[in-house]
Every structure is written in structure tokens, then in C-alpha cells.
PDB file of C-alpha atoms in Angstrom:
ATOM      1  CA  MET A1220      48.791  21.332 -15.481  1.00 59.00           C
ATOM      2  CA  LYS A1221      46.785  20.405 -12.531  1.00 79.00           C
ATOM      3  CA  ARG A1222      43.654  21.362 -14.436  1.00 79.00           C
ATOM      4  CA  LYS A1223      44.428  19.241 -17.528  1.00 77.00           C
ATOM      5  CA  GLY A1224      45.226  16.123 -15.199  1.00 76.00           C
ATOM      6  CA  LEU A1225      41.780  16.726 -13.612  1.00 75.00           C
ATOM      7  CA  ILE A1226      39.932  16.745 -16.866  1.00 75.00           C
ATOM      8  CA  ILE A1227      41.963  13.727 -18.241  1.00 76.00           C
ATOM      9  CA  SER A1228      40.811  11.908 -15.103  1.00 75.00           C
ATOM     10  CA  GLY A1229      37.206  12.919 -15.249  1.00 74.00           C
ATOM     11  CA  LEU A1230      37.178  11.764 -18.819  1.00 72.00           C
ATOM     12  CA  ILE A1231      39.046   8.510 -18.121  1.00 75.00           C
ATOM     13  CA  ALA A1232      36.282   8.024 -15.265  1.00 74.00           C
ATOM     14  CA  PHE A1233      33.439   8.927 -17.507  1.00 71.00           C
ATOM     15  CA  VAL A1234      34.421   6.440 -20.357  1.00 72.00           C
ATOM     16  CA  LEU A1235      34.876   3.637 -17.647  1.00 69.00           C
ATOM     17  CA  ILE A1236      31.368   4.326 -16.165  1.00 69.00           C
ATOM     18  CA  VAL A1237      29.833   4.350 -19.500  1.00 66.00           C
ATOM     19  CA  GLY A1238      31.776   1.274 -20.604  1.00 64.00           C
ATOM     20  CA  ALA A1239      30.323  -0.577 -17.599  1.00 60.00           C
ATOM     21  CA  TYR A1240      26.864   0.512 -18.087  1.00 59.00           C
ATOM     22  CA  LEU A1241      26.984  -0.685 -21.539  1.00 59.00           C
ATOM     23  CA  TYR A1242      28.708  -4.157 -20.384  1.00 57.00           C
ATOM     24  CA  LEU A1243      26.100  -4.992 -18.041  1.00 59.00           C
ATOM     25  CA  GLY A1244      23.215  -4.370 -20.528  1.00 60.00           C
ATOM     26  CA  GLY A1245      22.295  -0.719 -19.609  1.00 56.00           C
ATOM     27  CA  LEU A1246      20.892  -0.105 -23.227  1.00 58.00           C
ATOM     28  CA  ASN A1247      19.256  -3.459 -23.811  1.00 59.00           C
ATOM     29  CA  LYS A1248      15.637  -2.907 -24.229  1.00 79.00           C
ATOM     30  CA  VAL A1249      12.945  -4.673 -22.411  1.00 80.00           C
ATOM     31  CA  ASP A1250      10.797  -7.102 -24.664  1.00 85.00           C
ATOM     32  CA  TYR A1251       7.071  -7.053 -23.989  1.00 91.00           C
ATOM     33  CA  SER A1252       4.894  -9.657 -25.032  1.00 91.00           C
ATOM     34  CA  ILE A1253       1.584 -11.560 -24.603  1.00 89.00           C
ATOM     35  CA  GLU A1254       2.151 -15.410 -24.100  1.00 90.00           C
ATOM     36  CA  ASN A1255      -0.049 -18.585 -23.654  1.00 91.00           C
ATOM     37  CA  VAL A1256       1.266 -20.296 -20.355  1.00 92.00           C
ATOM     38  CA  SER A1257       0.541 -23.227 -18.187  1.00 90.00           C
ATOM     39  CA  ASP A1258      -0.263 -23.135 -14.776  1.00 91.00           C
ATOM     40  CA  TYR A1259       2.312 -21.983 -12.248  1.00 93.00           C
ATOM     41  CA  ASN A1260       3.504 -24.752 -10.002  1.00 93.00           C
ATOM     42  CA  LEU A1261       5.842 -23.695  -7.186  1.00 94.00           C
ATOM     43  CA  VAL A1262       7.167 -24.563  -3.947  1.00 95.00           C
ATOM     44  CA  GLY A1263       8.675 -22.267  -1.593  1.00 95.00           C
ATOM     45  CA  VAL A1264       7.982 -19.956   1.462  1.00 96.00           C
ATOM     46  CA  LEU A1265       5.571 -17.404   1.824  1.00 94.00           C
ATOM     47  CA  TYR A1266       6.944 -13.901   3.347  1.00 94.00           C
ATOM     48  CA  GLN A1267       5.176 -11.064   4.703  1.00 92.00           C
ATOM     49  CA  GLY A1268       6.962  -8.440   6.493  1.00 89.00           C
ATOM     50  CA  GLU A1269       9.556  -5.380   6.226  1.00 89.00           C
ATOM     51  CA  GLY A1270      11.217  -5.023   2.856  1.00 83.00           C
ATOM     52  CA  ASP A1271      14.954  -4.953   4.255  1.00 85.00           C
ATOM     53  CA  SER A1272      14.503  -8.102   5.996  1.00 89.00           C
ATOM     54  CA  PRO A1273      17.316 -10.669   5.888  1.00 92.00           C
ATOM     55  CA  GLU A1274      14.542 -13.345   5.761  1.00 93.00           C
ATOM     56  CA  ILE A1275      14.030 -12.382   2.173  1.00 91.00           C
ATOM     57  CA  GLU A1276      17.433 -12.871   1.108  1.00 92.00           C
ATOM     58  CA  GLN A1277      17.752 -16.103   3.007  1.00 94.00           C
ATOM     59  CA  ALA A1278      14.605 -17.631   1.263  1.00 94.00           C
ATOM     60  CA  PHE A1279      16.115 -16.632  -2.004  1.00 93.00           C
ATOM     61  CA  PHE A1280      19.506 -18.160  -1.284  1.00 93.00           C
ATOM     62  CA  GLU A1281      17.945 -21.131  -0.028  1.00 95.00           C
ATOM     63  CA  ALA A1282      15.927 -21.796  -3.086  1.00 94.00           C
ATOM     64  CA  LYS A1283      18.713 -21.196  -5.402  1.00 94.00           C
ATOM     65  CA  ASP A1284      20.812 -23.744  -3.449  1.00 93.00           C
ATOM     66  CA  TYR A1285      18.219 -26.392  -3.624  1.00 93.00           C
ATOM     67  CA  ILE A1286      18.209 -26.001  -7.545  1.00 92.00           C
ATOM     68  CA  GLU A1287      21.967 -25.862  -7.846  1.00 92.00           C
ATOM     69  CA  ALA A1288      22.042 -29.096  -5.604  1.00 91.00           C
ATOM     70  CA  GLY A1289      19.614 -30.592  -7.966  1.00 89.00           C
ATOM     71  CA  ARG A1290      16.903 -31.123  -4.921  1.00 89.00           C
ATOM     72  CA  PHE A1291      14.282 -29.085  -7.475  1.00 91.00           C
ATOM     73  CA  LYS A1292      14.322 -28.983 -11.134  1.00 91.00           C
ATOM     74  CA  GLY A1293      13.094 -25.558 -12.126  1.00 93.00           C
ATOM     75  CA  VAL A1294      13.504 -21.904 -12.176  1.00 94.00           C
ATOM     76  CA  LEU A1295      14.469 -19.630  -9.052  1.00 95.00           C
ATOM     77  CA  THR A1296      10.957 -17.837  -8.834  1.00 95.00           C
ATOM     78  CA  ILE A1297       9.495 -14.871  -6.852  1.00 94.00           C
ATOM     79  CA  VAL A1298       5.768 -13.966  -6.708  1.00 95.00           C
ATOM     80  CA  HIS A1299       5.511 -10.463  -5.732  1.00 92.00           C
ATOM     81  CA  TYR A1300       2.086  -9.482  -4.568  1.00 92.00           C
ATOM     82  CA  ASN A1301       0.608  -6.016  -4.848  1.00 88.00           C
ATOM     83  CA  ASP A1302      -1.295  -6.318  -1.786  1.00 81.00           C
ATOM     84  CA  THR A1303      -3.015  -2.859  -0.756  1.00 80.00           C
ATOM     85  CA  THR A1304      -3.843  -3.784   2.922  1.00 81.00           C
ATOM     86  CA  LEU A1305      -0.110  -4.022   3.681  1.00 81.00           C
ATOM     87  CA  ALA A1306       1.631  -1.193   5.585  1.00 82.00           C
ATOM     88  CA  GLU A1307       3.962   1.131   3.625  1.00 82.00           C
ATOM     89  CA  GLU A1308       7.377  -0.672   3.864  1.00 82.00           C
ATOM     90  CA  GLU A1309       5.680  -4.296   4.194  1.00 89.00           C
ATOM     91  CA  LEU A1310       6.057  -6.759   1.316  1.00 91.00           C
ATOM     92  CA  LYS A1311       4.178  -9.979   0.529  1.00 93.00           C
ATOM     93  CA  MET A1312       5.982 -12.524  -1.603  1.00 94.00           C
ATOM     94  CA  PHE A1313       6.256 -16.197  -2.067  1.00 97.00           C
ATOM     95  CA  ILE A1314      10.030 -17.158  -2.652  1.00 96.00           C
ATOM     96  CA  GLY A1315      10.958 -20.484  -4.132  1.00 95.00           C
ATOM     97  CA  VAL A1316      11.016 -22.513  -7.308  1.00 95.00           C
ATOM     98  CA  LYS A1317       8.976 -22.747 -10.224  1.00 94.00           C
ATOM     99  CA  LEU A1318       9.069 -26.578 -10.881  1.00 91.00           C
ATOM    100  CA  GLU A1319       9.435 -28.164 -14.332  1.00 85.00           C
ATOM    101  CA  SER A1320       8.165 -31.457 -12.800  1.00 77.00           C
ATOM    102  CA  GLY A1321       6.452 -32.376  -9.758  1.00 73.00           C
ATOM    103  CA  THR A1322       7.938 -33.342  -6.447  1.00 71.00           C
ATOM    104  CA  SER A1323       6.663 -34.988  -3.256  1.00 71.00           C
ATOM    105  CA  ASP A1324       9.712 -34.413  -1.237  1.00 80.00           C
ATOM    106  CA  LEU A1325       9.396 -30.579   0.413  1.00 87.00           C
ATOM    107  CA  PRO A1326      11.668 -29.294   3.205  1.00 88.00           C
ATOM    108  CA  ALA A1327       9.811 -28.601   6.321  1.00 88.00           C
ATOM    109  CA  ASN A1328       9.427 -24.957   5.923  1.00 91.00           C
ATOM    110  CA  TYR A1329       8.187 -25.177   2.087  1.00 92.00           C
ATOM    111  CA  SER A1330       4.644 -25.235   1.177  1.00 93.00           C
ATOM    112  CA  ARG A1331       3.045 -25.470  -2.461  1.00 93.00           C
ATOM    113  CA  LEU A1332       1.736 -22.845  -4.563  1.00 93.00           C
ATOM    114  CA  SER A1333      -0.357 -23.507  -7.769  1.00 93.00           C
ATOM    115  CA  ILE A1334      -1.315 -20.406  -9.888  1.00 93.00           C
ATOM    116  CA  PRO A1335      -4.059 -21.334 -12.633  1.00 93.00           C
ATOM    117  CA  ALA A1336      -3.063 -19.392 -15.906  1.00 91.00           C
ATOM    118  CA  SER A1337      -3.546 -19.594 -19.750  1.00 90.00           C
ATOM    119  CA  ASN A1338      -2.465 -16.100 -20.883  1.00 92.00           C
ATOM    120  CA  ALA A1339       0.169 -13.754 -19.332  1.00 93.00           C
ATOM    121  CA  VAL A1340       1.927 -10.466 -20.316  1.00 93.00           C
ATOM    122  CA  ARG A1341       5.776 -11.252 -20.218  1.00 94.00           C
ATOM    123  CA  ALA A1342       8.694  -8.821 -19.709  1.00 92.00           C
ATOM    124  CA  GLN A1343      12.073 -10.358 -20.760  1.00 89.00           C
ATOM    125  CA  ILE A1344      15.064  -8.378 -19.577  1.00 84.00           C
ATOM    126  CA  GLU A1345      18.730  -9.140 -20.526  1.00 80.00           C
ATOM    127  CA  ALA A1346      20.648  -7.149 -18.209  1.00 65.00           C
ATOM    128  CA  HIS A1347      22.514  -7.042 -14.953  1.00 60.00           C
ATOM    129  CA  ASN A1348      20.233  -6.135 -12.057  1.00 60.00           C
ATOM    130  CA  VAL A1349      22.158  -2.977 -11.110  1.00 55.00           C
ATOM    131  CA  VAL A1350      20.920  -1.353 -14.534  1.00 54.00           C
ATOM    132  CA  MET A1351      17.458  -2.792 -15.188  1.00 62.00           C
ATOM    133  CA  PRO A1352      14.588  -0.397 -15.165  1.00 69.00           C
ATOM    134  CA  SER A1353      12.663  -0.214 -11.918  1.00 73.00           C
ATOM    135  CA  PRO A1354       9.795  -2.615 -11.059  1.00 74.00           C
ATOM    136  CA  ALA A1355       7.368   0.157 -11.502  1.00 79.00           C
ATOM    137  CA  THR A1356       8.251   1.072 -14.848  1.00 83.00           C
ATOM    138  CA  ILE A1357       8.148  -2.560 -15.895  1.00 87.00           C
ATOM    139  CA  GLU A1358       4.675  -3.163 -14.271  1.00 87.00           C
ATOM    140  CA  ALA A1359       3.434   0.060 -15.859  1.00 89.00           C
ATOM    141  CA  LYS A1360       4.525  -0.950 -19.271  1.00 90.00           C
ATOM    142  CA  MET A1361       2.903  -4.706 -18.807  1.00 90.00           C
ATOM    143  CA  ARG A1362      -0.278  -2.965 -17.858  1.00 90.00           C
ATOM    144  CA  GLU A1363      -0.389  -0.859 -20.846  1.00 90.00           C
ATOM    145  CA  THR A1364       0.572  -3.836 -23.100  1.00 89.00           C
ATOM    146  CA  ALA A1365      -2.401  -5.730 -21.314  1.00 88.00           C
ATOM    147  CA  GLU A1366      -4.796  -2.978 -22.010  1.00 88.00           C
ATOM    148  CA  GLY A1367      -3.874  -2.932 -25.603  1.00 85.00           C
ATOM    149  CA  ALA A1368      -4.877  -6.808 -25.861  1.00 85.00           C
ATOM    150  CA  ARG A1369      -8.044  -6.165 -23.690  1.00 89.00           C
ATOM    151  CA  LEU A1370      -6.562  -8.485 -20.925  1.00 87.00           C
ATOM    152  CA  GLU A1371      -7.421  -7.810 -17.185  1.00 90.00           C
ATOM    153  CA  LEU A1372      -4.333  -8.803 -15.224  1.00 91.00           C
ATOM    154  CA  GLN A1373      -4.041 -10.344 -11.833  1.00 91.00           C
ATOM    155  CA  ASN A1374      -2.604  -8.115  -9.094  1.00 91.00           C
ATOM    156  CA  PHE A1375       0.985  -9.817  -8.719  1.00 93.00           C
ATOM    157  CA  THR A1376       4.083 -10.481 -10.560  1.00 93.00           C
ATOM    158  CA  ILE A1377       5.998 -13.665 -11.266  1.00 94.00           C
ATOM    159  CA  GLU A1378       9.825 -12.964 -11.390  1.00 93.00           C
ATOM    160  CA  GLN A1379      11.838 -15.927 -12.928  1.00 93.00           C
ATOM    161  CA  TYR A1380      15.703 -15.724 -12.566  1.00 91.00           C
ATOM    162  CA  ILE A1381      16.582 -17.631 -15.483  1.00 89.00           C
ATOM    163  CA  SER A1382      20.309 -16.628 -15.278  1.00 86.00           C
ATOM    164  CA  GLU A1383      22.318 -13.911 -13.624  1.00 80.00           C
ATOM    165  CA  ASN A1384      21.699 -11.546 -16.542  1.00 79.00           C
ATOM    166  CA  LEU A1385      17.917 -13.065 -17.721  1.00 85.00           C
ATOM    167  CA  LEU A1386      14.968 -12.158 -15.958  1.00 86.00           C
ATOM    168  CA  ILE A1387      11.446 -12.841 -17.066  1.00 91.00           C
ATOM    169  CA  ILE A1388       8.587 -11.288 -15.169  1.00 92.00           C
ATOM    170  CA  GLU A1389       4.669 -12.405 -16.080  1.00 94.00           C
ATOM    171  CA  MET A1390       1.629 -11.078 -14.981  1.00 93.00           C
ATOM    172  CA  PRO A1391      -0.881 -13.668 -15.495  1.00 95.00           C
ATOM    173  CA  ALA A1392      -4.502 -12.620 -16.914  1.00 91.00           C
ATOM    174  CA  LYS A1393      -7.531 -13.262 -15.005  1.00 85.00           C
TER     175      LYS A1393
END
């Protein structure tokens, strides 16, 4: 009887895990495309340092709060630089808001970043971040898509957090 109970418990746990994976969008495919884009106009903070620093989370939630409070109209965005001069566990990123319209009123710790672009490779992911593919997998597929279109990409990604379950990642062409 003990063995039968363990088997039933194991099956129930398996069904729950698979159900949660499916519910979170684990089987949703990532859509890759080449898009015509306009220049990226952002406001935020530049971060360079350890990947597990609380400063990253603070900057992310500060930008999110500015959007929710209506101070900035735009999309929560992280520019993630693939800088080969960084130490092994070090990151360089710009964390802030991709503006829908201009603004002249910036917080003291914020700066502007303008990225000229006309074309970009886009990955659109509709899934919870727990079940999303790894950034390395997504970036490799984006580079493959660019090769097929004979585009040379810049060495950074622009992650746009549209909603809790929708992420758009773009790599602008040179």
C-alpha cells in the first residue's frame, strides 16, 4: 500500500509540475523577425559591476515605479552590453525607460541614452520569465536570423518588458 501511495503522489506531483510549466508558457515558441525600427530614446542609469548586485534590482524597480506613477510614458527597458573587456562575473547595462515621447524632467541619478537604429532583429517571447529560454540561446538564434538577412548586428541587446508575460528583445543592425 505504501508503494501505491508513493506512485500516486509522484504522478500527482508530475501532473502539477507539467501543468504549471504549460500555464506559464513553457511550450510557447519564440518569434524571431527582422523589423524596421526608429531610434531608441531612453532615460535611466548606467550600471557596471557584479551581476548579483542589489543595485540592478533597485534600478529596475525604480524605473518601473516611474512608469506606473506616470512620470515617464514608455516601456521598462534594459540595454545589456556584450562587453568583452569586463571581468568574468561583471555586467554592463543601462536600466530605465524607452520613452514614447520626450521629457525634460529627469531624476538626479538619471541620464539619457540615444541609440540610432533603422533595422533590428526582434525576438518576441510570451511566457513567464521562469520558463523562458536562456539569453544565450535567444541571442544565438537572433544572430542566426541576422546572418540569413545579411545584417551585421550591434554588440548589445535591448530588452523591453511590455508586460509580466511579454518580453521583446531587439538587437539593432549596424
